[in-house]
Structures are given as structure tokens and as C-alpha cells.
Amino acid sequence: MSLQRQALILFILLIALLAIGVLLPVGALTATIFDAPSLTAFFTPYSLKCFINTMLMGAGVAFCACVAGFFIAFCIVSQKGREAFWMRALFPCALFAPSVMPAIGLIYLFGYNGLIFQTSLYGATGIFLGALVFTLPHTTMQLMLALERFDARLIDAARSLGATVFQSFARILLPHCKKAFINAFLIAFVLTITDFGVPKLLGGNFPMLATEIYNLAIGTQNTPAAAFLSLWLFAPAALAFYFTAKNANPSPVSHATKPLYAGNNLLFLMGRILAWCALLYEVATIAVVIVGSFVTFWPYVPTLTLDNYAFHNSTYGMSPWFNSMILATSVAVIGTLLAFTGAVIKTRLHCVPRWVATLYDTFASFSLCIPGTVLGLAFAITFGASPFFSGFAGALALLVFNTLVHLFTVSHLTATNTLEAIDTRYETVGQSLGVSVFSVLRRVTLPLARSGMREVFCYLFASTLTTISGVVFLYTPQTMPAAVAAIQMIDSGFISEGAAMSTLIFFSALGVRLVMTKWIH
């Protein structure tokens, strides 16, 4: 059997694996709904309230995150020197934190015993403020990419024609960022409506779909009702995915561009102040948790200690952190290998029929529009009773499988874009010299793709460490992840230990990122 035929078989097996991870769970979830005696029983005023709350919260957070993210991105792109350096270094910090970490930070800063002022965070206010923290880096990145492609000579031309600063800003710069705004809004919207950590800790009497699905599936064991609400969550997420894909083309860029430069006028000064306020708010909610993890018992015993990291008040001790490290490492290694294997076969070997490549892209992209809560419940329904996933190794394998499917889309897109950016003439030159295509891949193409591999590995590792919504239905006492353990500690009243577990997650994700950046430069 030729090597290219073997590659095609491997590619088909990868498609089959993705199909099992996507079609079977979604099919089982849908079948569960129609197995119920009466679907009308699920149309309750409370369910409708959960849906409306979730949609309104997603839209509100997305709008504010886009506004704040735009000003942060503008300051980063238009400024030089230390200010831009610190902004660029600080804005991604929430990417390395589980969503439970901003919730703890808000309790420390603005809760009943808050450092800044004391108030009741529980309800819509707490969810909004917590969601704003972990969506802000995503909107900032989307808008920063658009602003980096903008040619400031267009503003110079408008000013020479008599346009004011505000007119240039509103009629030239903002329209240029239209697609980036749409993508940023939709990403923040989906992240907010599918998050589990912040609503679980700060939701209070403000129900959200993600927490209500969990309460129905785990609390009352009403799986058909939980599955029905899952479709309510899946539908807007799928629509958001569709419009994101529709607006995926980057903003046009000139061959020669002039970078943006912020002047000293009042408009840019106000934007700069807003950017720093949003950025310091994000950083403060993370930093105060790190400090709080060393407090003996917040806020009543302020003595600093390391005892919180021993987790004496938790049944599981340090084992959830070890579980998460094993899970994150497994997902990062396997996911990077699978993503680049599929991308190599599809883009470099030229042995895949077009319809097969289209099928692979479809399955690889479809998981992005399935919320983690929905996919986790679907996996629990489909594979939870399977003897293959029993015991510690089996339960951990199920977590790995679920997380791989959940995070595969971004890995697939990154791997494909990385390899497509490498000149295909390397293979042509290799063939003319009698060198096999696999030798060219091993010696030339893949070494050039190291930065893309690093990005995929770091993304998978950090996302696995911080994810909650997908795994909350699948873990066992032996495989409990660290982020879930942090929620349980806080629910039990041990907020300092929950802060310590969240801090371990944060520095684990950040440390791997720094090591990989230095190792693969």
C-alpha cells in the first residue's frame, strides 16, 4: 500500500472520529427530547425567563466588551513605548484564568466584605461584571487585528478635506472595523451565554440557561428537560457561528500602510482613560484572587499563609490539579498531533478528494457552534454508561475525548492556516531533486510550522485547564478537574482555598505559555 493511500485512510479515520464525537452525542441528545411524554411540559414561564435572561445578558456583555476592547486595541496599536508594551502584556491575562477566578475576584473587591466597596453582587450585576472580564481579551484581539490593518493615510486625507477628528473616527475608522466588531460581538455573546462558572457562583436569583441545564440534569435528574433547554442554548450559538463564519474575511489592507497615531485631542484622551479603566478592572479581578489565595480566611482572618495550598478542607486535596494537568497535557499533545495531521494530509499531500476535504472541514468546524454545556450533557447521555469509559483511565479518556471535540475547531483552523501560508514550492523543489514529500515535510515544512504548533498546543492546554461547562457533566470523584474543585470549595465556604486552586490553574497555563514561547521562538 502506497504512503499516500495510507495517508488517505488515516484522514478518513480522523473524519470518523470527529463524526462520532459530534453526530452521535447530538443525535442522542435530540432523541432524549423526543422520548419525553410531552414536550409542552418543558415550555414553562421559568424556562422562558432563563432564555430571555441569557440572551439579554449575552448581548449586553458583548456590547460593552466590544466598546472597551476597541479602546484598548486602539491604544495598543496607536501608542508606542512602555504604555503600549504594558497594555499588550496585560490584556490577555484573563485567558489563563478559569471563569470562576473573575467571580472570586469580584467577591473580594465588591462583595459583602469587598475591598473597594460593599454590595450584593449576586444576580444580573455579578454575572455581567464577571462575564465582562473573560470576554474582554477576545474582543480586544479581534479589534486589534483590524486596527493593525488600517491605513492611517485615509484619516490624513479626510482631515485635509476638512473633516473633524470625530467625523474621521466615525466615518472612516469604525466602518473599517465593521467585520471585526461583528465577530467580536458574536464571540463575546457565545462565551457569555455558554459560561457556567460565573452564573454558578454569582447568579443568585437570576437564572441562566447553562446553570439551569445543570440543575435539571444533575439536581433533579430530569434529563429530557435539560436536553430540551440545551437546544435553546444551541440555537443562538449556532446562529452566531454562522454569522461569524460569514464575516470571517479580514478587512482589506493596502500594500503600504501608515500606522495609526493617537493625538492629544479630547476624544483620544477620553478613549485612553476608558481603555486603562477597563484594563485595570480586568487585571485587578485576577490579581486580587492571587493575593487572596494567601489569606488565611477571607475576610475575617487576614493573616498570610500557605496553608490554603494544602487544601485541608477539601476531600480531594491536590488531586484535582494533578487531574487537570494530566487532562490538559493529553488534550494539548493529542489535539496538536491530530490537527496538524489532518492539515498536512489536506493541504500538502494532494491525495484527498475535494468532497472528502469538505466533509472534514464541516465536522472539524461544527463543534465550534456547540456550547460546552450542551456537548458535555450530550456526551454524558451517549457515553456515560459505556463500560469503555469506566474506571479512572476510562473516565479520564472520556474527558479527553469531549475536550478534544469541543476545542478542535480553533486548532484545525490554526493548523490549516499555518500550513497554507508556507510556500508549496518546497514540495516541487523536493520532487525535482528526488526527495520524497514526507522528507520535505519532516525537514522543511513542519519546522517552518513550529510557531503554529506552539499556538495550538498553548491554546489547547490553557483552554482545557480553564474549561468548566463541558466537563461538569462528565467527571468522577477520581477525575475531578481543578476548576470544578474550585467551585465546590467556594460553595462549601472555603473561598481562600478556591482562590488557591484558581491561582494554580492561572500560573500553570501562563507558565506553559511562557516556556513554549521561549522554547519555540
XYZ file of C-alpha atoms in Angstrom:
521
model
C 0.000 0.000 0.000
C 1.403 3.407 -1.004
C 2.144 6.028 1.633
C -0.377 8.442 0.108
C -3.097 5.780 0.281
C -2.210 5.217 3.930
C -2.496 8.956 4.494
C -5.952 8.987 2.891
C -7.101 6.137 5.152
C -5.753 7.996 8.175
C -7.634 11.106 7.040
C -10.896 9.137 6.748
C -10.355 7.684 10.233
C -9.937 11.213 11.567
C -13.231 12.217 9.928
C -14.895 9.168 11.500
C -13.549 10.136 14.934
C -14.934 13.656 14.577
C -18.268 12.297 13.349
C -18.517 10.028 16.404
C -17.684 12.952 18.651
C -20.232 15.288 17.051
C -23.080 13.390 15.390
C -23.635 10.629 17.953
C -23.889 12.934 21.001
C -26.100 15.487 19.231
C -28.303 12.680 17.884
C -28.607 11.105 21.329
C -29.457 14.471 22.856
C -32.194 15.062 20.289
C -33.588 11.553 20.781
C -33.764 12.148 24.537
C -36.016 15.135 23.974
C -38.487 13.240 21.823
C -38.535 10.308 24.236
C -40.267 12.599 26.730
C -44.043 12.058 27.200
C -44.907 15.684 26.393
C -42.703 18.434 25.015
C -45.260 21.059 26.032
C -44.370 20.390 29.686
C -40.973 21.996 29.044
C -42.480 25.291 27.811
C -42.717 26.899 31.230
C -42.563 30.594 32.153
C -39.410 29.860 34.152
C -37.673 28.288 31.139
C -38.643 31.260 29.010
C -37.269 33.579 31.692
C -33.938 31.669 31.645
C -33.757 32.032 27.873
C -34.552 35.763 27.875
C -32.101 36.408 30.717
C -29.372 34.541 28.871
C -29.915 36.332 25.562
C -30.109 39.791 27.134
C -27.038 39.162 29.266
C -25.085 37.889 26.262
C -25.997 40.939 24.185
C -25.250 43.402 26.989
C -21.877 41.919 27.864
C -20.895 41.613 24.199
C -21.720 45.266 23.501
C -19.755 46.604 26.478
C -16.832 44.231 25.833
C -16.648 45.449 22.230
C -16.607 49.110 23.268
C -13.939 48.607 25.934
C -11.976 46.195 23.724
C -11.916 48.720 20.881
C -10.351 51.432 23.008
C -7.786 49.023 24.460
C -6.910 47.780 20.966
C -6.712 51.349 19.657
C -4.317 52.383 22.433
C -2.115 49.336 21.814
C -1.930 49.923 18.060
C -1.614 53.719 18.106
C 0.765 54.125 21.053
C 4.444 53.292 21.300
C 6.803 52.758 24.184
C 6.093 51.452 27.654
C 2.377 52.191 27.669
C 1.683 50.054 24.610
C 4.020 47.339 25.934
C 2.193 47.062 29.266
C -1.211 47.139 27.625
C -0.204 44.393 25.203
C 1.237 42.334 28.066
C -1.699 42.746 30.457
C -4.839 42.450 28.342
C -4.618 38.632 27.719
C -4.329 37.783 31.445
C -7.942 36.581 31.751
C -7.291 33.987 29.014
C -5.250 31.964 31.522
C -7.880 32.070 34.270
C -10.971 29.888 34.676
C -14.205 31.884 34.646
C -14.567 31.129 38.352
C -11.500 33.312 39.013
C -13.113 36.639 37.990
C -16.120 35.643 40.094
C -13.894 35.215 43.169
C -12.136 38.483 42.377
C -15.443 40.343 42.231
C -16.431 38.904 45.606
C -13.134 40.114 47.047
C -13.468 43.582 45.507
C -17.187 44.340 45.582
C -18.885 41.645 47.691
C -20.414 41.992 51.134
C -16.896 42.401 52.557
C -15.316 43.944 49.454
C -12.047 45.833 49.482
C -13.343 48.732 47.348
C -16.985 48.889 48.412
C -19.563 46.502 49.809
C -22.594 45.494 47.786
C -24.642 42.489 46.749
C -23.108 41.048 43.608
C -25.438 38.100 43.304
C -27.739 38.341 40.316
C -27.520 40.110 36.981
C -24.863 42.568 38.181
C -22.422 39.856 39.221
C -22.890 37.839 36.029
C -22.414 40.940 33.886
C -19.239 42.083 35.656
C -17.751 38.584 35.695
C -18.525 37.863 32.048
C -17.038 41.207 31.042
C -13.662 40.138 32.453
C -13.231 36.898 30.488
C -14.735 38.232 27.221
C -12.601 41.386 27.112
C -9.383 39.728 25.817
C -11.283 38.076 22.963
C -12.892 41.284 21.719
C -9.601 43.159 22.106
C -7.745 40.643 19.933
C -10.347 40.740 17.162
C -10.353 44.547 17.008
C -6.590 44.837 17.358
C -6.119 42.714 14.232
C -8.448 45.015 12.281
C -6.758 48.197 13.508
C -3.306 46.864 12.631
C -4.502 46.554 9.008
C -5.828 50.103 8.856
C -4.015 52.679 6.723
C -3.898 55.957 8.697
C -3.340 57.893 5.457
C -7.115 57.673 4.960
C -7.610 59.782 8.070
C -4.935 62.233 6.893
C -6.796 62.599 3.592
C -10.111 63.158 5.395
C -8.574 65.794 7.664
C -7.106 67.614 4.674
C -10.617 67.722 3.189
C -11.947 69.451 6.296
C -13.255 66.502 8.333
C -13.103 66.811 12.111
C -11.461 64.207 14.328
C -14.859 62.825 15.306
C -16.020 62.633 11.673
C -12.846 60.807 10.638
C -13.295 58.423 13.534
C -16.985 57.734 12.887
C -16.992 57.617 9.077
C -13.638 56.024 8.256
C -12.135 54.120 11.167
C -15.279 52.499 12.583
C -16.597 51.288 9.165
C -13.178 49.717 8.536
C -13.636 47.678 11.755
C -17.208 46.614 10.955
C -16.471 42.913 10.418
C -14.158 42.812 13.409
C -16.910 44.347 15.555
C -19.394 41.734 14.350
C -17.015 38.865 15.064
C -16.001 40.308 18.439
C -19.648 40.798 19.426
C -20.625 37.263 18.429
C -17.632 35.685 20.178
C -18.353 37.578 23.407
C -22.050 36.733 23.094
C -21.405 32.993 22.772
C -18.846 32.979 25.585
C -21.328 34.711 27.893
C -24.387 32.590 27.179
C -22.447 29.319 27.451
C -20.400 30.095 30.561
C -21.087 28.067 33.681
C -18.605 29.291 36.310
C -19.729 32.898 36.821
C -23.520 32.193 36.833
C -22.932 29.274 39.212
C -21.188 31.474 41.780
C -22.814 34.864 41.226
C -26.145 34.079 39.544
C -28.256 34.276 42.679
C -31.925 34.588 41.677
C -31.042 35.459 38.078
C -31.350 32.112 36.213
C -29.254 31.412 33.129
C -29.615 28.531 30.683
C -26.231 26.953 31.447
C -26.868 26.665 35.178
C -30.496 25.648 34.698
C -29.443 22.810 32.368
C -27.002 21.645 35.044
C -29.657 21.852 37.785
C -32.135 19.851 35.716
C -29.631 17.178 34.645
C -27.751 16.754 37.939
C -30.046 18.195 40.595
C -33.462 16.803 39.621
C -32.296 14.112 37.149
C -34.747 15.487 34.561
C -32.614 14.693 31.534
C -35.292 15.311 28.839
C -35.954 18.810 30.195
C -32.203 19.519 30.365
C -31.815 18.281 26.796
C -34.697 20.487 25.658
C -33.125 23.589 27.201
C -29.815 22.575 25.626
C -31.362 23.086 22.209
C -32.467 26.555 23.322
C -28.821 27.265 24.081
C -27.557 25.538 20.947
C -29.742 27.503 18.504
C -28.387 31.039 19.195
C -24.846 29.700 19.438
C -25.204 28.046 16.020
C -26.593 31.266 14.533
C -23.696 33.219 15.993
C -21.268 30.692 14.497
C -22.923 31.091 11.081
C -22.611 34.870 11.095
C -19.045 34.688 12.412
C -18.078 32.411 9.526
C -19.868 34.721 7.095
C -17.789 37.671 8.308
C -14.527 35.752 8.580
C -12.761 37.592 5.746
C -10.263 40.077 7.152
C -10.539 43.772 6.482
C -8.713 44.862 3.338
C -5.219 46.234 3.751
C -3.088 48.317 1.463
C 0.335 47.120 0.387
C 1.879 50.147 2.079
C 0.234 51.385 5.230
C 0.786 54.111 7.718
C 0.199 53.016 11.333
C -2.363 54.717 13.479
C -1.212 57.523 15.721
C -3.287 58.876 18.607
C -3.086 62.594 19.015
C -3.627 64.631 22.143
C -7.198 65.729 21.391
C -10.025 65.228 23.871
C -11.612 62.261 22.053
C -8.463 60.136 22.147
C -7.715 61.196 25.726
C -11.144 60.003 26.860
C -10.655 56.737 24.968
C -7.291 56.250 26.600
C -8.784 56.755 30.071
C -11.582 54.278 29.295
C -9.063 51.738 27.992
C -6.963 51.897 31.154
C -10.041 51.694 33.374
C -11.232 48.532 31.599
C -7.760 47.016 31.590
C -7.111 47.730 35.270
C -10.527 46.324 36.126
C -9.666 43.078 34.321
C -6.219 42.812 35.917
C -7.499 43.717 39.402
C -10.085 40.917 39.434
C -7.330 38.402 38.649
C -4.599 39.885 40.874
C -6.795 40.128 43.978
C -7.531 36.390 43.746
C -3.809 35.629 43.708
C -3.356 37.782 46.829
C -6.467 36.293 48.450
C -5.137 32.779 47.969
C -2.553 33.551 50.668
C -5.095 34.926 53.169
C -5.929 32.515 55.991
C -9.694 33.037 55.869
C -11.134 35.900 53.865
C -12.022 38.454 55.216
C -12.086 37.519 58.900
C -8.518 36.219 59.352
C -6.247 38.372 57.112
C -3.013 36.662 58.188
C -0.932 35.483 55.233
C -0.330 31.756 54.976
C 0.477 28.933 52.568
C -1.977 26.535 54.223
C -4.636 27.206 51.573
C -2.477 25.377 49.049
C -2.601 22.238 51.186
C -6.409 22.139 50.704
C -7.046 20.622 54.139
C -10.781 21.394 53.938
C -11.236 19.626 50.618
C -11.859 15.903 50.294
C -9.743 15.798 47.156
C -6.675 17.799 48.204
C -4.285 18.498 45.336
C -5.588 15.654 43.154
C -7.903 17.904 41.036
C -4.891 19.981 39.983
C -2.955 16.849 39.001
C -6.031 15.594 37.120
C -6.260 18.867 35.211
C -2.567 18.830 34.352
C -2.851 15.275 33.007
C -6.017 16.189 31.115
C -4.573 19.419 29.669
C -1.304 17.776 28.620
C -3.134 14.876 26.971
C -5.530 17.149 25.088
C -2.723 19.504 24.004
C -0.464 16.716 22.709
C -3.181 14.658 21.025
C -5.038 17.698 19.703
C -1.932 19.271 18.187
C -0.988 15.959 16.581
C -4.474 15.374 15.145
C -4.960 18.947 13.944
C -1.638 19.070 12.090
C -2.016 15.530 10.779
C -5.334 16.454 9.197
C -3.987 19.765 7.914
C -0.881 18.154 6.403
C -2.869 15.468 4.597
C -5.412 18.009 3.359
C -3.095 20.834 2.245
C 0.283 19.276 1.418
C -0.119 15.677 0.220
C -2.751 16.275 -2.511
C -4.239 12.816 -2.025
C -7.663 13.821 -0.688
C -10.696 14.233 -2.991
C -12.386 17.608 -2.692
C -15.609 16.201 -1.214
C -13.671 14.349 1.483
C -11.778 17.532 2.393
C -15.103 19.412 2.566
C -16.540 16.728 4.849
C -13.515 17.043 7.130
C -13.822 20.837 7.286
C -17.520 20.517 8.108
C -17.047 18.150 11.036
C -13.961 19.980 12.262
C -15.825 23.316 12.258
C -19.198 22.151 13.527
C -18.072 21.597 17.108
C -17.385 25.325 17.482
C -21.105 26.107 17.422
C -21.959 23.508 20.096
C -21.804 25.102 23.563
C -19.677 23.235 26.078
C -22.667 22.668 28.360
C -24.649 21.107 25.505
C -21.758 18.940 24.323
C -20.981 17.801 27.874
C -24.588 16.762 28.519
C -24.744 15.041 25.116
C -21.555 13.105 25.905
C -22.956 12.087 29.295
C -26.129 10.765 27.640
C -24.242 8.986 24.837
C -21.124 7.586 26.510
C -21.783 7.877 30.263
C -22.949 4.276 30.664
C -20.330 2.780 28.330
C -18.040 0.261 30.078
C -15.204 1.533 27.887
C -15.237 4.807 29.827
C -15.404 3.264 33.306
C -12.692 3.423 35.947
C -10.124 6.193 36.307
C -8.490 5.674 32.908
C -11.813 5.365 31.095
C -13.360 8.401 32.772
C -10.240 10.441 32.013
C -10.336 9.238 28.403
C -13.937 10.463 28.144
C -12.887 13.904 29.433
C -10.051 13.974 26.890
C -12.372 12.961 24.055
C -15.005 15.539 24.998
C -12.491 18.353 25.361
C -10.768 17.480 22.088
C -14.050 17.652 20.190
C -15.063 20.856 21.971
C -11.784 22.673 21.198
C -10.873 21.107 17.862
C -12.218 23.829 15.553
C -9.737 26.532 16.533
C -6.886 24.005 16.416
C -7.956 22.850 12.963
C -8.219 26.388 11.590
C -4.868 27.420 13.051
C -3.099 24.342 11.715
C -4.638 24.735 8.252
C -3.820 28.458 8.034
C -0.263 27.834 9.228
C 0.455 25.218 6.572
C -1.311 27.119 3.782
C 0.930 30.116 4.499
C 4.045 28.021 3.748
C 5.113 28.064 0.088
C 4.013 24.883 -1.712
C 7.036 25.124 -3.999
C 9.123 23.414 -1.336
C 7.492 20.103 -2.311
C 8.022 20.887 -6.013
C 11.732 21.533 -5.465
C 11.985 18.366 -3.387
C 10.404 16.258 -6.099
C 12.765 17.711 -8.719
C 15.684 16.669 -6.506
C 14.282 13.193 -5.950
C 13.397 13.851 -2.283
C 10.138 12.321 -1.076
C 7.298 14.594 0.008
C 7.454 13.138 3.515
C 11.133 14.036 3.803
C 10.327 17.594 2.739
C 7.569 17.703 5.339
C 9.836 16.418 8.102
C 12.885 18.519 7.246
C 11.355 21.749 5.879
C 7.588 22.259 6.175
C 6.966 21.155 9.753
C 9.976 23.047 11.175
C 8.584 26.173 9.494
C 5.229 25.475 11.172
C 6.665 25.399 14.706
C 5.074 28.682 15.717
C 1.639 27.413 14.654
C 2.180 24.189 16.580
C 3.119 26.222 19.640
C -0.037 28.317 19.357
C -2.259 25.244 19.029
C -0.560 23.477 21.945
C -0.800 26.519 24.233
C -4.409 27.184 23.241
C -5.451 23.594 23.940
C -3.528 23.439 27.209
C -4.885 26.706 28.631
C -8.440 26.129 27.398
C -8.529 22.632 28.887
C -7.267 23.873 32.244
C -9.850 26.654 32.416
C -12.906 24.925 30.922
C -15.812 24.105 33.202
C -19.030 23.900 31.204
C -18.148 20.800 29.167
C -16.571 18.630 31.856
C -19.031 19.416 34.661
C -21.301 16.571 33.483
C -18.546 14.021 32.917
C -16.070 13.995 35.780
C -15.999 11.372 38.533
C -14.640 11.791 42.088
C -11.363 10.309 40.820
C -11.113 12.624 37.788
C -12.462 15.911 39.175
C -10.799 18.851 37.342
C -9.293 21.759 39.255
C -11.784 24.378 38.003
C -14.742 22.291 39.200
C -12.995 21.688 42.531
C -12.569 25.452 42.961
C -16.332 25.958 42.562
C -17.063 23.249 45.111
C -14.643 24.785 47.619
C -16.317 28.174 47.312
C -19.787 26.626 47.603
C -18.590 24.964 50.823
C -17.476 28.321 52.238
C -13.720 27.937 51.729
C -13.191 30.842 49.365
C -9.455 31.186 50.099
C -8.851 27.567 49.074
C -10.947 28.106 45.952
C -8.762 31.128 45.202
C -5.658 28.984 45.712
C -6.879 26.350 43.259
C -7.758 29.051 40.716
C -4.307 30.585 41.162
C -2.687 27.220 40.474
C -4.675 26.966 37.244
C -3.712 30.506 36.240
C 0.022 30.086 36.758
C 0.049 26.609 35.224
C -1.481 27.913 32.000
C 0.686 31.034 31.994
C 3.855 29.071 32.800
C 3.357 26.633 29.923
C 2.749 29.576 27.595
C 5.980 31.284 28.652
C 8.009 28.077 28.413
C 6.655 27.215 24.969
C 7.243 30.771 23.729
C 10.874 30.655 24.854
C 11.432 27.085 23.648
C 9.797 27.523 20.226
C 10.583 31.047 19.108
